[in-house]
Amino acid sequence: MYVCGPTVYGHSHVGHAKSYVSFDLIVRYLRYSGCKVLYVQNITDVGHLTDDADEGEDKIEQRSKIDRLHPMQIAETYTRSYFEDMDALNVVRPDISPRATGHIIEQIELIKRLIERGFAYAVNGSVYFEVSRDKEYGKLSGRRTEELEPGTRVAPNPEKRHQNDFALWKRAGAGHLMQWPSPWGLGFPGWHVECSAMSMKYLGETFDIHGGGLDNQFPHHESEIAQSECATGKPFVKYWVHNNLVTVGNQKMGKSLGNVIILKDAFKSYSPLVVRFFILQSHYRSTLDFTTAALDGAAKGWEKLVNTVRNVGTELSKRNGHGDGAQPAPRQEPETLSESGLAKFRKKFLEAMDDDFNAPQAIAGLFDLSREMNNAMSQGAVPTETLREAAQLFSEFGGTILGILPRDDGRAASGNASLEAELIQLIIDLRRAAREEKLWSLSDKIRDGLSKLGIVLEDKKDGTVWKRAD
RNA sequence: GGCGCCGUACCCAAGUGGUAAGGGGAGGUCUGCAAAACCUUUAUGCGGCGGUUCGAAUCCGCCCGGCGCCUCCA
């Protein structure tokens, strides 16, 4: 599986988050289902121009001139930033993250093949793909080249035989920082060609799944198909998957509109897992409107789910007789679970996921399970076996597949954490003494004070429990 | 101009031929209070009008409203 990765000339925004969380879900679920997935996602560090019609500046070079840094420094900085954000979103890293600049040779080879087969032509040190030679051009996006209106928005490029032709290789102008020798002189690769070269290098000339944002369907993916199939004579990709876009106030989020939300900013107000949960609460093919009201709602819902998971884990560890934990129950074979009363939840979840990765419906099933467990626990004795099964389902579905559950509840292993837990327990005990003497203002003061430190107390019938505010 | 998507309760959002998931919000129960949890609630109704069908939110047609692509964008 190949997914179009980011062009690393700025920090990632919520659009990247929707895209890569969506494909992360697909990879996770395919692997869960037993498929062997080689996940390749490129890093575009050259060739992506600011302007249309193969004119304008390279985005990374432009950034490097503004910041007065080497282009590779720009690429490196934002590549790291990208992975940082994706890690926070609990996105599993691709198996291979090939850089365009690391595959100049492969791109040149592909261009040479296209020229040899008569699908491309060189002019003044640039090489263009001749769209009219490819009878199938437009088959992905349902477009016919005759219907496009060339030259309406940009001045025609006189080097092109036809204005729909797109650049495979561009002659480097004077002062162009990133350039490489080629059979056509010094230059740099076009944007589309990197994805063809790198995907075929690692996945073969025909591979199973190619993903990307809907906005890349045309012209990027269309051009990828043209280049690849004309060069190899074989089908390029079996399944195309396009995720829909993020809107802000029902308008497309875009640089030109100035409404781009950077992830690092979003994370100041919302935990990355809440952002992930929010994204997964709508289908990947639907647009997602990014509003604070919707995010706030998602945060509440997410906490509710996490609470139940925590409570099930706590209850289970009590039964097991040892201290803290929310440790997931030992993995069991599905066959064993299908005998249980919770089997219907497994079935519903998997059916939803099997139906075009319907995460919203799968999450709804998790909420149903949550209510069932809370109900059972509030009514008293729940069989340990049921608790274990519930913990297993949450861990498998909420954790392994959806990736929306925290890895631990913040009370895990380290020495400091255990000291902290003991101190908090001490405070809770002191507060209980105060409450027994009805010293309400003192006990509220303790609770408020802890709350400011991010520790939330809940007084239950059988004692006070604490958790971290998320 | 060409291609395409969407319109489901106060808000977000699944469902795409068999009788409206889930979350938020609101009200209630419990509690010293708070929190958590549970319960209840809101669409004979899915933008409007026709049509096909035993049956339509789901299919078809027209209309209204919103948006996207055709130009760099995830």
XYZ file of C-alpha atoms (C1' of nucleotides) in Angstrom:
544
model
C 0.000 0.000 0.000
C 1.259 3.404 -1.007
C -0.063 6.704 0.350
C 0.926 10.172 -0.827
C 2.879 11.739 1.972
C 3.370 15.369 2.909
C 5.358 18.043 1.155
C 7.586 19.123 3.991
C 7.676 22.883 3.800
C 5.553 23.680 6.866
C 4.021 22.180 9.975
C 1.284 19.628 9.471
C -2.335 20.704 9.732
C -5.584 18.961 10.577
C -6.019 17.975 6.943
C -2.882 15.888 7.193
C -4.260 14.439 10.399
C -7.495 13.323 8.767
C -5.687 11.794 5.860
C -3.026 9.900 7.740
C -5.308 8.826 10.553
C -7.695 7.454 7.936
C -5.005 5.435 6.219
C -3.560 4.418 9.552
C -6.908 2.876 10.384
C -6.897 1.010 7.095
C -3.398 -0.346 7.631
C -4.181 -1.336 11.198
C -7.374 -3.102 10.222
C -5.862 -4.913 7.276
C -3.070 -6.150 9.493
C -5.505 -7.129 12.199
C -7.419 -9.084 9.589
C -4.329 -11.036 8.752
C -3.110 -9.186 5.673
C 0.574 -8.638 5.249
C 0.871 -4.930 4.547
C 3.966 -3.155 3.324
C 3.125 0.465 3.940
C 5.070 3.014 1.887
C 4.508 6.725 2.289
C 6.720 9.246 0.568
C 8.176 12.476 1.847
C 8.117 15.138 -0.855
C 11.201 17.266 -0.463
C 11.572 18.572 -3.991
C 9.603 19.322 -7.119
C 6.354 20.546 -5.663
C 5.866 23.973 -7.192
C 3.948 26.857 -5.714
C 2.220 27.631 -8.926
C 0.075 25.868 -11.412
C 1.015 24.728 -14.877
C 4.504 23.692 -13.903
C 5.619 27.222 -13.280
C 6.456 29.006 -10.073
C 8.860 28.208 -7.347
C 9.630 24.994 -5.563
C 7.770 25.176 -2.259
C 10.704 24.048 -0.225
C 13.102 26.419 -1.934
C 10.720 29.262 -1.368
C 10.578 28.464 2.337
C 14.345 28.154 2.473
C 14.797 31.595 0.972
C 12.401 33.166 3.454
C 14.050 31.435 6.413
C 17.540 31.736 4.923
C 18.186 28.058 5.508
C 19.334 25.291 3.218
C 16.410 23.515 1.528
C 17.455 20.232 3.086
C 17.304 21.895 6.472
C 13.744 22.933 5.743
C 12.840 19.437 4.608
C 14.476 17.887 7.649
C 12.836 20.282 10.095
C 9.332 19.701 8.815
C 9.809 15.992 8.285
C 10.635 15.699 11.964
C 7.717 17.923 12.848
C 5.445 15.736 10.752
C 6.491 12.518 12.466
C 6.231 14.186 15.843
C 2.599 15.096 15.153
C 1.762 11.717 13.665
C 3.316 9.931 16.630
C 1.156 12.057 18.915
C -1.890 11.039 16.907
C -0.912 7.421 17.464
C -0.380 6.905 13.749
C 1.725 3.823 13.081
C 4.776 4.809 11.072
C 5.039 3.652 7.483
C 7.422 0.787 6.858
C 9.269 2.897 4.311
C 9.283 6.703 4.096
C 11.177 7.339 0.868
C 12.363 10.867 0.094
C 11.994 12.208 -3.414
C 15.530 13.610 -3.377
C 16.820 10.157 -2.537
C 15.270 8.712 -5.683
C 16.403 11.069 -8.431
C 18.012 8.188 -10.315
C 14.821 6.134 -10.283
C 12.851 9.126 -11.504
C 15.300 9.796 -14.330
C 15.121 6.138 -15.338
C 11.353 6.282 -15.454
C 11.439 9.439 -17.567
C 13.910 7.824 -19.949
C 11.581 4.880 -20.394
C 8.702 7.211 -21.188
C 10.749 9.046 -23.802
C 11.857 5.738 -25.339
C 8.296 4.563 -25.599
C 7.210 7.829 -27.143
C 5.087 9.188 -24.322
C 7.346 12.068 -23.371
C 9.464 14.660 -25.116
C 12.370 16.862 -24.112
C 12.420 20.586 -24.819
C 15.191 22.961 -23.756
C 16.282 20.774 -20.864
C 12.773 20.050 -19.599
C 10.764 16.904 -20.244
C 7.004 16.778 -20.567
C 4.536 13.924 -20.590
C 2.409 14.020 -23.727
C -1.080 13.497 -22.396
C -2.686 13.034 -25.794
C -0.575 9.894 -26.333
C -2.313 8.211 -23.412
C -5.788 7.197 -24.516
C -6.773 6.310 -20.970
C -5.787 9.591 -19.369
C -8.681 10.742 -17.198
C -10.025 7.301 -16.329
C -9.585 7.767 -12.605
C -11.166 11.173 -12.225
C -13.721 10.782 -14.984
C -12.323 13.662 -16.939
C -11.816 14.057 -20.622
C -8.896 16.178 -21.591
C -10.901 17.888 -24.330
C -13.230 19.189 -21.652
C -10.528 20.888 -19.694
C -10.083 24.517 -20.418
C -6.419 25.052 -20.949
C -4.859 28.395 -20.445
C -7.838 29.931 -18.741
C -6.028 30.626 -15.530
C -2.423 30.598 -16.522
C -0.462 31.845 -19.420
C 0.208 28.974 -21.831
C 3.628 27.395 -21.608
C 5.099 27.588 -25.118
C 7.383 24.607 -24.518
C 4.442 22.241 -24.230
C 2.962 20.641 -27.286
C -0.364 20.694 -25.537
C -1.211 22.674 -22.448
C -2.438 19.557 -20.619
C 1.018 18.043 -20.826
C 2.755 17.995 -17.482
C 6.380 18.247 -16.481
C 8.433 15.160 -15.703
C 11.693 17.049 -15.458
C 12.325 20.758 -15.204
C 15.390 22.629 -16.334
C 16.899 24.401 -13.316
C 17.015 28.138 -13.666
C 19.908 30.226 -12.458
C 20.091 30.298 -8.697
C 17.951 27.222 -8.299
C 19.338 25.550 -5.198
C 18.193 21.996 -5.712
C 19.363 20.545 -9.002
C 20.786 17.325 -10.358
C 22.531 16.289 -13.565
C 20.378 14.404 -16.015
C 20.464 13.379 -19.681
C 18.670 16.670 -20.357
C 20.983 18.871 -18.323
C 20.816 20.230 -14.803
C 17.345 20.172 -13.399
C 14.910 18.719 -10.914
C 12.045 16.226 -11.115
C 8.384 17.095 -11.556
C 6.028 16.502 -8.711
C 3.992 13.568 -10.018
C 6.904 11.427 -11.119
C 8.291 10.835 -7.639
C 5.259 8.853 -6.536
C 5.359 6.616 -9.590
C 9.072 5.976 -9.251
C 9.068 5.305 -5.531
C 5.870 3.301 -5.293
C 6.950 0.990 -8.101
C 10.439 0.674 -6.691
C 9.205 -0.680 -3.371
C 5.894 -2.268 -4.270
C 6.345 -3.437 -7.841
C 4.938 -2.238 -11.127
C 1.452 -3.308 -10.095
C 0.443 -3.058 -6.465
C -2.738 -3.302 -4.425
C -3.714 -0.026 -2.786
C -2.848 3.579 -3.460
C -4.238 6.229 -1.134
C -4.281 9.969 -0.881
C -6.438 13.024 -0.394
C -9.373 13.578 -2.671
C -7.745 16.793 -3.813
C -4.958 14.752 -5.311
C -7.185 12.631 -7.469
C -6.709 15.063 -10.296
C -4.216 15.834 -11.587
C -1.703 14.089 -9.336
C -3.026 10.533 -9.259
C -4.269 10.717 -12.799
C -0.776 11.651 -13.881
C 0.768 8.919 -11.766
C -1.352 6.354 -13.555
C -0.431 7.778 -16.941
C 3.300 7.810 -16.266
C 3.387 4.405 -14.681
C 1.177 2.508 -17.086
C 2.688 4.090 -20.176
C 6.158 3.215 -18.915
C 5.417 -0.381 -17.910
C 2.432 -1.362 -20.023
C 0.923 -2.893 -16.900
C -1.901 -1.843 -14.585
C -0.459 0.461 -11.936
C -2.811 0.096 -8.966
C -5.685 -2.239 -8.131
C -7.559 -0.062 -5.631
C -7.540 3.692 -5.231
C -8.631 5.058 -1.876
C -9.312 8.754 -1.449
C -10.117 10.371 1.849
C -12.285 13.451 1.955
C -11.174 16.862 3.077
C -11.376 18.929 6.225
C -13.563 21.993 6.197
C -13.593 24.874 8.623
C -16.967 26.528 8.976
C -18.086 24.450 6.002
C -15.429 25.891 3.793
C -12.473 24.057 2.505
C -9.401 24.537 4.626
C -6.698 25.978 2.452
C -3.713 28.205 2.515
C -5.285 30.731 0.211
C -8.304 31.033 2.496
C -6.094 31.546 5.518
C -8.078 29.112 7.651
C -5.494 26.407 8.069
C -5.344 24.854 11.528
C -1.866 23.658 12.439
C -1.833 20.479 14.506
C 0.605 21.845 17.026
C -1.925 24.596 17.728
C -4.869 22.223 17.901
C -2.982 20.073 20.400
C -2.790 23.034 22.773
C -6.540 22.805 23.257
C -7.241 19.158 22.561
C -5.352 16.006 23.326
C -4.069 14.393 20.125
C -6.083 11.293 20.919
C -9.211 13.425 21.077
C -8.375 14.794 17.649
C -7.883 11.250 16.412
C -11.156 10.139 17.966
C -12.929 13.121 16.437
C -11.581 12.251 13.005
C -12.646 8.632 13.325
C -16.149 9.602 14.386
C -16.876 10.526 10.805
C -16.260 8.332 7.808
C -13.040 8.778 5.854
C -15.001 9.484 2.679
C -17.015 12.266 4.326
C -15.864 15.800 4.756
C -15.076 16.665 8.335
C -16.011 20.087 9.613
C -13.514 21.207 12.198
C -15.275 23.319 14.841
C -14.648 23.805 18.531
C -18.211 22.752 19.343
C -17.723 19.446 17.561
C -14.278 18.951 19.114
C -15.644 19.685 22.589
C -18.338 17.091 22.065
C -15.812 14.568 20.860
C -13.638 15.219 23.895
C -16.550 14.456 26.231
C -17.440 11.289 24.404
C -13.851 10.138 24.305
C -13.474 10.645 28.056
C -16.590 8.621 28.650
C -15.159 5.716 26.713
C -11.749 5.960 28.347
C -13.415 6.080 31.767
C -15.190 2.828 31.172
C -12.047 1.154 29.926
C -10.193 2.365 32.980
C -12.947 1.217 35.325
C -13.073 -2.208 33.770
C -9.306 -2.460 34.131
C -9.368 -1.318 37.729
C -12.104 -3.735 38.632
C -10.218 -6.521 36.943
C -6.985 -5.790 38.747
C -8.849 -5.828 42.045
C -10.004 -9.334 41.217
C -6.519 -10.339 40.288
C -5.451 -9.166 43.690
C -2.681 -6.870 42.610
C -2.453 -3.170 42.556
C -2.769 -0.901 39.614
C -3.276 -1.516 36.265
C -5.671 -1.372 33.433
C -3.391 -3.983 32.024
C -5.120 -5.500 29.073
C -6.222 -9.028 29.672
C -4.163 -11.718 28.046
C -5.025 -12.042 24.409
C -7.526 -14.747 23.718
C -8.608 -16.449 20.590
C -11.781 -15.020 19.092
C -13.269 -18.507 19.068
C -13.312 -18.517 22.853
C -14.988 -15.137 23.020
C -17.648 -15.955 20.512
C -19.147 -18.220 23.139
C -19.674 -15.331 25.511
C -22.427 -12.800 26.059
C -20.246 -10.077 24.635
C -19.820 -11.805 21.305
C -22.441 -9.597 19.709
C -20.238 -6.568 20.257
C -17.349 -8.232 18.508
C -19.577 -9.148 15.632
C -21.019 -5.648 15.260
C -17.615 -4.042 15.429
C -16.080 -6.291 12.826
C -19.078 -5.942 10.528
C -18.769 -2.175 10.675
C -15.056 -2.306 9.942
C -15.546 -4.813 7.152
C -17.936 -2.385 5.498
C -15.445 0.076 4.045
C -13.744 0.749 7.366
C -16.795 2.290 8.989
C -15.098 3.610 12.079
C -18.048 5.778 13.223
C -20.254 2.741 13.392
C -17.538 0.703 15.048
C -17.150 3.408 17.683
C -20.899 3.421 18.251
C -20.593 -0.267 19.060
C -17.875 0.515 21.576
C -20.224 2.958 23.282
C -22.878 0.267 23.442
C -20.400 -2.064 25.068
C -19.409 0.732 27.403
C -22.970 1.271 28.559
C -23.493 -2.446 29.029
C -20.384 -2.722 31.183
C -21.129 0.353 33.253
C -24.601 -0.928 33.864
C -23.363 -4.307 34.920
C -20.658 -2.866 37.148
C -23.018 -0.438 38.850
C -25.347 -3.309 39.625
C -22.612 -5.173 41.427
C -20.958 -8.449 40.756
C -19.832 -8.888 37.208
C -18.248 -12.238 36.386
C -14.494 -11.903 36.116
C -14.673 -13.664 32.815
C -16.995 -10.963 31.447
C -14.699 -8.225 32.688
C -11.777 -9.916 31.043
C -13.638 -10.217 27.779
C -14.675 -6.585 27.876
C -11.104 -5.508 28.577
C -9.995 -7.653 25.691
C -12.534 -6.126 23.324
C -11.607 -2.599 24.330
C -7.939 -3.318 23.964
C -8.321 -5.065 20.628
C -10.772 -2.628 19.065
C -10.193 0.667 20.844
C -6.473 0.065 21.163
C -5.069 -2.104 18.396
C -7.475 -1.180 15.618
C -8.813 2.297 16.304
C -5.828 3.463 18.324
C -7.908 5.844 20.396
C -7.060 4.551 23.859
C -4.152 5.886 25.903
C -1.355 3.390 26.237
C -1.614 3.458 30.028
C -3.528 5.396 32.600
C -0.550 7.399 33.760
C 0.058 5.305 36.803
C 2.448 2.866 35.238
C 5.830 1.646 36.207
C 8.415 4.341 36.818
C 9.692 5.056 40.302
C 8.388 8.602 40.364
C 4.984 7.545 39.174
C 4.667 5.063 41.968
C 5.779 7.628 44.541
C 3.258 10.027 43.063
C 0.512 7.442 43.335
C 1.321 6.846 46.966
C 1.347 10.551 47.746
C -2.002 11.017 46.080
C -3.383 8.079 48.001
C -2.114 9.649 51.201
C -3.906 12.883 50.384
C -7.063 10.971 49.581
C -6.903 9.242 52.940
C -6.476 12.549 54.747
C -9.379 13.991 52.835
C -11.526 11.051 53.794
C -10.804 11.795 57.429
C -11.884 15.388 56.853
C -15.050 14.264 55.159
C -15.899 11.936 57.977
C -15.909 15.006 60.202
C -17.981 16.861 57.589
C -15.246 19.385 56.983
C -16.658 20.039 53.540
C -14.765 23.214 52.717
C -11.443 21.595 53.577
C -12.221 18.496 51.547
C -13.367 20.613 48.612
C -10.187 22.636 48.866
C -8.135 19.462 48.621
C -10.129 18.294 45.627
C -9.846 21.670 43.891
C -6.139 21.841 44.607
C -5.508 18.426 43.117
C -7.682 19.327 40.189
C -5.423 22.257 39.397
C -2.528 19.816 39.338
C -4.400 17.688 36.836
C -5.586 15.065 39.299
C -9.321 14.458 39.324
C -11.009 12.857 42.323
C -14.254 10.955 42.176
C -16.063 9.983 45.359
C -17.753 6.669 44.849
C -19.831 4.631 47.233
C -16.939 2.412 48.154
C -14.275 5.070 48.303
C -12.510 7.764 46.339
C -10.680 7.079 43.113
C -8.409 9.384 41.160
C -7.398 9.822 37.595
C -5.525 12.248 35.468
C -7.331 14.948 33.593
C -6.685 14.309 29.910
C -18.618 25.897 -18.943
C -17.257 20.432 -17.683
C -17.036 16.633 -13.706
C -18.563 15.386 -8.769
C -20.186 15.501 -3.593
C -23.428 16.821 0.268
C -28.278 18.325 2.711
C -30.614 12.975 8.675
C -33.266 15.851 15.757
C -30.759 22.004 19.163
C -25.282 20.603 17.421
C -21.803 16.697 15.443
C -22.645 12.180 12.821
C -23.680 6.620 10.987
C -27.252 4.320 8.052
C -27.847 3.899 0.905
C -34.434 -0.732 -0.532
C -37.364 -3.621 4.907
C -39.507 0.212 8.808
C -34.197 6.020 11.853
C -26.854 3.861 15.309
C -23.668 6.629 18.361
C -21.724 11.138 20.668
C -22.687 16.126 22.523
C -26.638 19.078 24.646
C -31.167 19.070 27.803
C -34.152 16.899 31.952
C -34.053 13.291 35.968
C -31.834 9.556 39.687
C -27.688 8.915 43.050
C -24.304 12.208 46.014
C -22.706 16.930 51.581
C -21.350 19.171 46.964
C -18.818 18.007 42.553
C -17.494 14.169 39.342
C -18.632 9.491 37.432
C -22.490 6.292 36.179
C -27.409 5.122 34.921
C -32.385 6.520 33.145
C -35.438 9.635 30.082
C -35.973 12.747 26.200
C -36.009 15.037 20.952
C -37.074 13.115 13.447
C -44.560 8.492 11.663
C -39.454 11.624 10.213
C -34.312 11.942 6.823
C -34.012 19.874 1.998
C -38.790 20.255 -1.366
C -42.130 18.099 -5.036
C -43.276 14.052 -8.071
C -42.244 8.833 -9.737
C -40.723 3.359 -9.364
C -41.840 -0.496 -5.510
C -45.677 -4.719 -1.349
C -42.206 -1.368 0.987
C -37.730 4.484 -0.082
C -33.789 8.491 4.216
C -32.022 4.792 0.821
C -33.517 3.939 -6.475
C -35.173 7.614 -10.676
C -36.578 12.780 -12.330
C -37.055 17.900 -11.441
C -36.356 21.958 -8.080
C -34.058 24.571 -3.769
C -29.762 25.189 -0.662
C -24.393 24.290 0.589
C -19.598 22.628 -1.071
C -15.528 20.533 -3.931
C -12.426 19.500 -8.306
C -11.102 21.250 -13.213
C -4.769 25.573 -10.562
C -0.470 24.114 -5.520
C -2.938 21.702 -1.470
C -3.958 15.804 2.721
